[in-house]
Amino acid sequence: MTFRTRFAPSPTGPLHLGHAYSALLAHDAARRHGGAFLLRIEDLDQSRVRAEWEELIYQDLEWLGITWDEESIKQSERKDAYLSVLSGVSPAIPTFTCTCNRRDIQLAIGAPHAEDMAFGPDGLIYPGTCRAHHYDPHLGDLDTLNLRLSLNKIAHDINSITHSEYSDISFSNHIQSSMTLAEFPDRIGEVVLWRKGYAAYHLASVIDDAHQGITHVIRGQDLREATHIHILLQTLLGFPTPAYHHHDLIRDENGKRLAKRHDVKAIRKYREDGATPADVRRMVGL
Ligand code: GLU
């Protein structure tokens, strides 16, 4: 069996125990299956990435004993690959141009209370204000435009988005997870694929997983809903769909999800305090 998996951190802060868990799970699975473990730096959000965080990723992974099998790739260097998917004569992914900011979206939704608002993987479900603005690659300059996925224009022969969700890391048990296209508007919405000169996460992630030949994606439960978008994009682009495993999230003592700002749980901090990689493995239950 070919087994190629990856760890795809964003250099927007120090890696914490949750990242270590994700990276170790994927790395160990690749080694167990005689496959490849790859590294991808997801540094598209130029307002938040810093070179020092990227450097720290390499140091933390090396300290944890994680090695990657091919040269790592950086999304900031792959703009042409993302661009070519959207700018073809007849792009496989239908999109519309969107000029809404967050406030416009809130106003259009018009819900006075947060509990009345519908949230998808990217936050508020887009209310469709710009839906009629079909994107024409001949007319628009992608350095100044935002593009959203046009659900209305997806061919109706794509009815159901299904993938195998492996229930444990041995990849021996799996359940099917599926969503119909009809459920997309309420659960996912018309997500942003391109933001003023930069591919957005969903588009870049799908293109890069295909580019790196990823057969197994191992990542946190927080991305489970996003996987439906990824499979829809893979279907539109004719890319293979990998197997997915969404692992539990590592939480702090109050049950709260770890975030990059919780510097106290940073791998660097454990390193500096004299912990060993084996201690970190124990802390995350490996
Ligand atoms: N860059 C994403 C993150 O750090 C990971 C996305 C993925 O694994 O697909 O949360």
Coordinates of C-alpha atoms and ligand atoms in Angstrom, one line a residue, residues 6-12 15 19 22 40-43 75 201 205-206 209 217-220 222-223 226-227 230 244 257 260, ligand 1:
R6 CA 1.7 15.2 6.0
F7 CA 1.9 17.7 8.8
A8 CA 0.8 21.2 7.6
P9 CA 1.4 23.8 10.3
S10 CA 0.9 27.5 9.9
P11 CA 3.8 29.6 11.3
T12 CA 1.6 32.0 13.2
L15 CA 3.7 24.8 18.1
H19 CA 0.5 20.2 17.1
S22 CA -0.9 15.7 15.3
R40 CA 4.1 21.7 4.4
I41 CA 4.4 25.2 5.7
E42 CA 1.0 26.9 5.4
D43 CA 2.2 30.5 5.4
Q75 CA 2.5 27.7 0.3
Y201 CA -6.8 27.7 3.1
S205 CA -4.8 22.7 1.0
V206 CA -6.6 20.6 -1.7
D209 CA -2.5 17.5 -0.9
V217 CA -4.7 13.1 5.9
I218 CA -4.4 13.0 9.7
R219 CA -5.5 16.2 11.4
G220 CA -7.7 17.5 14.3
D222 CA -11.7 20.9 14.3
L223 CA -11.3 20.4 10.6
A226 CA -13.9 21.5 6.4
T227 CA -13.2 18.1 4.9
H230 CA -12.1 19.7 0.4
Y244 CA -9.1 11.1 6.5
R257 CA -8.8 23.7 23.1
K260 CA -1.2 29.3 19.8
Ligands
GLU1 N1 -2.5 24.8 8.6 C1 -3.6 24.1 9.3 C2 -3.5 24.4 10.8 O1 -2.4 24.7 11.2 C3 -3.7 22.7 9.1 C4 -4.5 22.3 8.0 C5 -4.6 20.8 7.6 O2 -4.0 19.9 8.3 O3 -5.2 20.6 6.6 O4 -4.5 24.3 11.5

